[in-house]
Coordinates of C-alpha atoms in Angstrom, one line a residue:
Y1 CA -54.9 104.6 -14.7
A2 CA -52.0 104.5 -12.1
M3 CA -50.5 101.7 -13.9
L4 CA -50.6 103.7 -17.4
L5 CA -49.2 106.7 -15.8
S6 CA -46.3 104.6 -14.3
L7 CA -45.6 103.1 -17.5
I8 CA -45.3 106.5 -19.3
F9 CA -43.3 107.7 -16.5
L10 CA -40.9 104.9 -16.7
I11 CA -40.6 105.4 -20.5
V12 CA -39.8 109.0 -20.2
L13 CA -37.2 108.3 -17.3
V14 CA -35.5 105.7 -19.5
A15 CA -35.5 108.2 -22.5
A16 CA -33.8 110.8 -20.4
I17 CA -31.3 108.4 -19.1
V18 CA -30.4 107.1 -22.5
G19 CA -30.2 110.6 -23.9
F20 CA -27.9 111.7 -21.2
V21 CA -25.6 108.6 -21.5
F22 CA -25.5 108.6 -25.2
R23 CA -25.1 112.4 -25.6
H24 CA -21.6 112.0 -27.0
E25 CA -22.7 109.5 -29.7
I26 CA -25.6 111.9 -30.6
K27 CA -23.0 114.7 -31.2
T28 CA -20.7 112.4 -33.3
N29 CA -23.6 111.3 -35.3
F30 CA -24.8 114.8 -36.0
E31 CA -21.4 115.9 -37.0
S32 CA -21.0 113.1 -39.4
N33 CA -24.6 113.7 -40.8
L34 CA -23.8 117.4 -41.2
N35 CA -20.6 116.7 -43.1
L36 CA -22.5 114.3 -45.3
A37 CA -25.2 116.9 -45.9
L38 CA -22.3 119.2 -47.2
K39 CA -20.9 116.7 -49.4
D40 CA -24.2 116.0 -51.0
Y41 CA -25.5 119.7 -51.1
N42 CA -26.3 120.7 -54.6
A43 CA -28.4 123.4 -56.3
T44 CA -31.6 121.4 -56.3
T45 CA -34.0 122.0 -53.5
D46 CA -34.6 119.2 -51.3
R47 CA -35.0 118.6 -47.4
H48 CA -31.3 118.4 -46.8
N49 CA -30.4 121.4 -48.6
E50 CA -32.9 123.4 -46.9
A51 CA -32.0 122.0 -43.5
V52 CA -28.3 123.1 -44.2
D53 CA -29.4 126.6 -45.5
T54 CA -31.6 127.1 -42.5
I55 CA -29.1 126.3 -39.8
Q56 CA -26.6 128.4 -41.5
R57 CA -29.0 131.5 -41.9
T58 CA -30.5 131.0 -38.5
L59 CA -27.3 130.5 -36.5
H60 CA -25.1 132.8 -38.7
C61 CA -22.5 130.0 -39.4
C62 CA -21.0 128.3 -42.3
G63 CA -19.9 124.8 -42.8
V64 CA -19.2 122.2 -40.1
Q65 CA -16.1 123.4 -38.4
N66 CA -15.7 126.7 -40.4
Y67 CA -16.5 128.0 -43.9
S68 CA -13.6 126.3 -45.6
D69 CA -15.2 123.0 -45.1
W70 CA -17.3 124.0 -48.2
E71 CA -13.9 123.9 -50.3
R72 CA -13.9 120.1 -50.2
T73 CA -17.3 119.8 -51.9
E74 CA -18.4 119.3 -55.3
Y75 CA -20.8 122.2 -55.0
F76 CA -17.9 124.5 -54.3
S77 CA -16.0 123.6 -57.5
Q78 CA -19.2 124.5 -59.4
R79 CA -20.8 127.5 -57.6
G80 CA -18.6 128.4 -54.7
I81 CA -19.9 128.7 -51.1
P82 CA -23.7 128.8 -50.8
R83 CA -25.5 131.9 -50.4
S84 CA -27.0 130.9 -47.2
C85 CA -23.5 131.6 -45.5
C86 CA -23.4 135.3 -46.6
K87 CA -23.5 137.9 -43.9
N88 CA -25.3 140.4 -46.3
Q89 CA -27.4 138.7 -49.1
N90 CA -27.1 141.8 -51.3
D91 CA -23.3 142.0 -50.8
C92 CA -22.4 138.4 -52.0
S93 CA -21.6 137.7 -55.6
E94 CA -20.8 134.4 -57.1
E95 CA -17.2 135.5 -57.9
D96 CA -16.7 136.3 -54.2
L97 CA -18.2 133.0 -53.1
K98 CA -15.9 131.0 -55.5
D99 CA -12.6 132.7 -54.0
P100 CA -12.0 131.5 -50.4
N101 CA -10.0 134.6 -49.6
K102 CA -12.7 137.1 -50.6
A103 CA -15.4 134.7 -49.3
K104 CA -13.8 135.0 -45.8
L105 CA -14.8 138.5 -45.6
K106 CA -18.4 138.2 -46.9
V107 CA -19.6 135.0 -45.2
F108 CA -20.0 133.8 -41.7
V109 CA -16.6 132.2 -40.7
H110 CA -17.7 130.2 -37.7
G111 CA -18.8 126.5 -38.1
C112 CA -22.2 125.2 -37.6
F113 CA -21.4 122.1 -35.4
F114 CA -20.2 124.0 -32.4
L115 CA -23.1 126.6 -32.7
V116 CA -25.6 123.9 -32.7
T117 CA -24.3 121.7 -29.9
S118 CA -23.5 124.7 -27.7
T119 CA -27.1 125.9 -28.5
M120 CA -28.6 122.6 -27.5
E121 CA -26.6 122.3 -24.3
S122 CA -27.7 125.8 -23.2
K123 CA -31.3 124.7 -23.7
M124 CA -31.0 121.3 -21.9
S125 CA -31.4 123.1 -18.5
V126 CA -35.0 124.4 -19.8
V127 CA -35.8 120.8 -21.2
A128 CA -34.7 119.2 -18.0
G129 CA -36.9 121.6 -16.1
I130 CA -40.0 121.1 -18.1
S131 CA -39.3 117.4 -17.9
F132 CA -39.0 117.3 -14.3
G133 CA -42.4 119.3 -13.9
I134 CA -44.1 116.9 -16.2
A135 CA -42.7 114.1 -14.1
C136 CA -44.0 115.5 -10.8
F137 CA -47.5 115.9 -12.3
Q138 CA -47.3 112.4 -13.4
L139 CA -46.3 111.2 -10.0
I140 CA -49.1 113.2 -8.4
G141 CA -51.5 111.7 -10.7
I142 CA -50.3 108.1 -9.9
I143 CA -50.6 108.9 -6.0
L144 CA -54.1 110.5 -6.6
S145 CA -55.3 107.6 -8.8
C146 CA -54.2 105.1 -6.1
C147 CA -55.9 107.1 -3.5
L148 CA -59.2 107.2 -5.6
S149 CA -59.1 103.4 -6.3
R150 CA -58.5 102.8 -2.6
Y151 CA -61.4 105.1 -1.5
I152 CA -63.9 103.4 -4.1
T153 CA -62.8 100.0 -2.8
N154 CA -63.4 101.0 0.8
N155 CA -66.8 102.5 0.0
Q156 CA -68.1 99.3 -1.7
Y157 CA -67.4 97.4 1.3
E158 CA -69.1 99.7 3.6
M159 CA -72.2 99.9 1.5
V160 CA -72.7 96.1 1.6

């Protein structure tokens, strides 16, 4: 049991170190995937579109760097900026969303990349604290299982 807990502890430790070391690559990869999701965004519902819409609605943002990122997409030429960028869903018309100057007043102007990464970084201390707590419980479990093993081994020799 101690060996199993030690193995799990080492896997978690390696994952945490790798995540910390490669955090910049994770950000770059997220940004490129978000750009790709905007480029491939269309009116049909699939999980990529739903993810972009959910991020934009939840974080009150639009585009990758800002709302003008949508102007470089095929979706913008057909339908304008998506409704998920609107500050007020009832106040957004399709004509407003097709005109970048009018849309600036009706949609969220901040980009999603900065908001997502800053939200993740602000929550990292909570994740690190929880991980540290779990690691402490694992270490206590390893120590107690070693003590139990030693106790069982010593008692068998005394019985004989």
